[in-house]
XYZ file of C-alpha atoms in Angstrom:
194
model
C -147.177 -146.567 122.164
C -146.679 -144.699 118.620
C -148.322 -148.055 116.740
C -151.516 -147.688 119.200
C -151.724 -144.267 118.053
C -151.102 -145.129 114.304
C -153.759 -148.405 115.075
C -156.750 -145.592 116.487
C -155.891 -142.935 113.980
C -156.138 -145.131 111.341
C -159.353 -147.412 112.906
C -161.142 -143.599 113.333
C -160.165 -142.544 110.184
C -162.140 -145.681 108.496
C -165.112 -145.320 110.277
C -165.358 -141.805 109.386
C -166.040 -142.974 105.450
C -169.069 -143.242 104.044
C -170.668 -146.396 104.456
C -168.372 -147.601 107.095
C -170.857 -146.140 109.919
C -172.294 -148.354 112.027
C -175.666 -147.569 110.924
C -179.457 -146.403 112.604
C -181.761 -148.626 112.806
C -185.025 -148.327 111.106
C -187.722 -147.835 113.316
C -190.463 -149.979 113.264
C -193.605 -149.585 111.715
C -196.306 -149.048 114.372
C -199.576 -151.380 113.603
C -202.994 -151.221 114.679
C -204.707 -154.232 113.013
C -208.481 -154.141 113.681
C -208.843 -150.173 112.605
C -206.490 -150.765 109.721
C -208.567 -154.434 108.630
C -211.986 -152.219 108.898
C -210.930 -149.604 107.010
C -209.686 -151.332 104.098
C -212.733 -153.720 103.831
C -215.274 -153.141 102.031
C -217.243 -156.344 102.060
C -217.675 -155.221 106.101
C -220.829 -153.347 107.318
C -221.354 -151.637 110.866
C -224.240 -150.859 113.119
C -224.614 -150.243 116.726
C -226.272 -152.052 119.889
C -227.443 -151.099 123.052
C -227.377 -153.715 126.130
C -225.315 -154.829 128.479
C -222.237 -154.482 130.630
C -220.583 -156.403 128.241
C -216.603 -157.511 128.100
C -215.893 -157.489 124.510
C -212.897 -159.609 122.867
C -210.824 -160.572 120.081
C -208.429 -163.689 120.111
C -205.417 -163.007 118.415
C -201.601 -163.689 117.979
C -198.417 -162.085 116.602
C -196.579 -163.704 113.769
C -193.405 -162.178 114.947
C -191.671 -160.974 118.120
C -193.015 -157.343 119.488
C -194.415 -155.770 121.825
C -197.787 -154.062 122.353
C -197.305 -150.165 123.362
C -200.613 -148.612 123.747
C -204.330 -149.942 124.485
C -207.526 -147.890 122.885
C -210.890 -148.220 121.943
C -213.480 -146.938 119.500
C -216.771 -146.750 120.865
C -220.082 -145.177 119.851
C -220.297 -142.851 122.678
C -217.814 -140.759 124.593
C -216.322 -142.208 128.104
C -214.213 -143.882 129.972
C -213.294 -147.606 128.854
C -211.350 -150.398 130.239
C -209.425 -152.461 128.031
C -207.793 -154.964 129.262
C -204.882 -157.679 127.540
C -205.614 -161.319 128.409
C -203.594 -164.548 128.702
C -205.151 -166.856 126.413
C -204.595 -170.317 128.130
C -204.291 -169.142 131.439
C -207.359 -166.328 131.223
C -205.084 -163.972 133.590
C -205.336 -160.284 133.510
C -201.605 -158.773 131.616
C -202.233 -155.165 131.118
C -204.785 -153.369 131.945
C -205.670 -149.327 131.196
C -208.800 -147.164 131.316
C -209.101 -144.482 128.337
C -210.954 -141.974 128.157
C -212.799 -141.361 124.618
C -213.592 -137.432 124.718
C -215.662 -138.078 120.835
C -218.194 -140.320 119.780
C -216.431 -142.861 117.081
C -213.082 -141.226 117.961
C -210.348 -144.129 118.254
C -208.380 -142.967 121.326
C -204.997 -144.905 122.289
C -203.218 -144.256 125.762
C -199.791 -145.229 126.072
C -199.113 -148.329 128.493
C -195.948 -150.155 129.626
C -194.609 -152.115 126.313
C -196.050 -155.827 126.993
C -193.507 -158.171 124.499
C -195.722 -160.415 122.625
C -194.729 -164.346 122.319
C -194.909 -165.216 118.423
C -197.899 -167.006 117.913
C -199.055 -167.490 121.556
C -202.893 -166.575 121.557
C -204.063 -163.396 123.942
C -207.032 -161.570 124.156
C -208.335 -157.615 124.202
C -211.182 -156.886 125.659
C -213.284 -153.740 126.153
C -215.889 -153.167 128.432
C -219.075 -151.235 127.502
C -220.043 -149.827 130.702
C -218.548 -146.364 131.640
C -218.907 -144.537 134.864
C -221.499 -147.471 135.766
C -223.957 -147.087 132.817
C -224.380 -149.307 130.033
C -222.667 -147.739 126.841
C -223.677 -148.632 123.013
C -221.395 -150.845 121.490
C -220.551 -151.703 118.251
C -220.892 -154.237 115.665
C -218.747 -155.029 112.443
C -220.301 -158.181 110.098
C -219.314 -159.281 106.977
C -222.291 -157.166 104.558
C -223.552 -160.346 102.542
C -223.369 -162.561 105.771
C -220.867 -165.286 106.692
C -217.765 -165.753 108.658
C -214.516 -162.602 108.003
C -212.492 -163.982 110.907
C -209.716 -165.546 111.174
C -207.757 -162.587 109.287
C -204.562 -161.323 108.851
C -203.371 -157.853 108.614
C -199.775 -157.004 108.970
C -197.826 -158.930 112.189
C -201.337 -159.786 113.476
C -203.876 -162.783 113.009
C -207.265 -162.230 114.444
C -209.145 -165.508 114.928
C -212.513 -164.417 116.487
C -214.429 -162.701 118.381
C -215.915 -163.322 122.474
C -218.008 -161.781 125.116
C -219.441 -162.085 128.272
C -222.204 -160.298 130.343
C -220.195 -158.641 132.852
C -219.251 -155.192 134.256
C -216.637 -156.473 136.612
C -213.369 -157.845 134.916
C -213.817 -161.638 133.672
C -212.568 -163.429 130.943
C -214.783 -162.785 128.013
C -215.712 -166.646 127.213
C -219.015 -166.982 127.515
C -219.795 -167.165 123.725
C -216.574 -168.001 122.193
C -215.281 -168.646 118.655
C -217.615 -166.067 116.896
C -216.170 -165.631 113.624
C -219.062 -163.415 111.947
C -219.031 -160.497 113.874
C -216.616 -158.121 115.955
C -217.431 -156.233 118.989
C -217.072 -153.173 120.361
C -213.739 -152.315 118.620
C -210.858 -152.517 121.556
C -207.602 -151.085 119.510
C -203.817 -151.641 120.345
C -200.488 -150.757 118.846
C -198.153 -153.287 117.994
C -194.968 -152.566 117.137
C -192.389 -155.461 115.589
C -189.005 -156.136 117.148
């Protein structure tokens, strides 16, 4: 009994020395890819359109394990938006939020369940233009002196194009797929590395 007590004393009194800690673990950097890739381009130009519904997407993947944390959108005009997070393969709905943008241009993230992300499995994020049953304007980013800017990499995440489809209801945005010139809409989420 009086070596168990030596033993503990003596096992407390080394973890109480510097460096002997078990120690915290760094959180995470949190990363939102397509706000961060348009802000630091500057080959990229913008404009704005006005049709529609439309269900806008972008096909990407993580390079690592992670999860996805919150789902936004930047739109042209305030409202309520519904994003949605798409299997890739089998076109199935994963998450799905509606956010409401109080500003024009205003990037607004709500928080959702964490969805883990498969490294290098393909999903898609769509937004959809219409909001409280009228068409919205949507926008546009395109490479300035024409030409392809997709696939691209920024931080965990590789975006490899662009798709829509003329829709208000939910459906899988493939009815013009593989556009690798311009981005639509602007559909935002948070990823955050394991």
């Amino acid at each position: 009994m009086k070596t168990t007590r030596i033993y503990a004393f003596l096992v407390a009194g080394l973890l109480s020395l510097p460096g002997c800690s078990p120690k915290e673990e760094a959180a995470k950097p949190a990363e939102n890819t397509l706000t961060n890739f348009m802000s630091s381009e500057s080959s990229l130009s913008a404009s704005v359109r006005a049709s529609g519904p439309w269900e806008l997407g972008l096909v990407f993947s993580a390079s690592v394990a992670g999860k996805i944390t919150q789902l936004g959108a930047k739109m042209p005009e305030s409202g309520t938006y519904r994003l949605i997070i798409w299997d890739f393969d089998t076109k199935q709905v994963i998450r799905q939020k509606t956010v409401e943008q109080t500003a024009p241009d205003k990037l607004t993230l709500d928080a959702i369940d964490p969805l883990a992300l498969t490294p290098n499995k393909k999903y898609v994020i769509s937004v959809n233009s219409q909001s409280g049953g009228a068409n919205k304007k949507y926008g546009v980013a395109y490479k300035t002196a024409g030409g392809d800017f997709m696939p691209f990499t920024k931080g965990s995440i590789l975006v490899y194009n662009a798709c829509y489809r003329n829709s208000a209801t939910p459906v899988f945005p493939d009815a013009a797929v593989n556009v690798k010139y311009e981005a639509y809409g602007f559909p935002e989420f948070t990823f955050i590395a394991d």
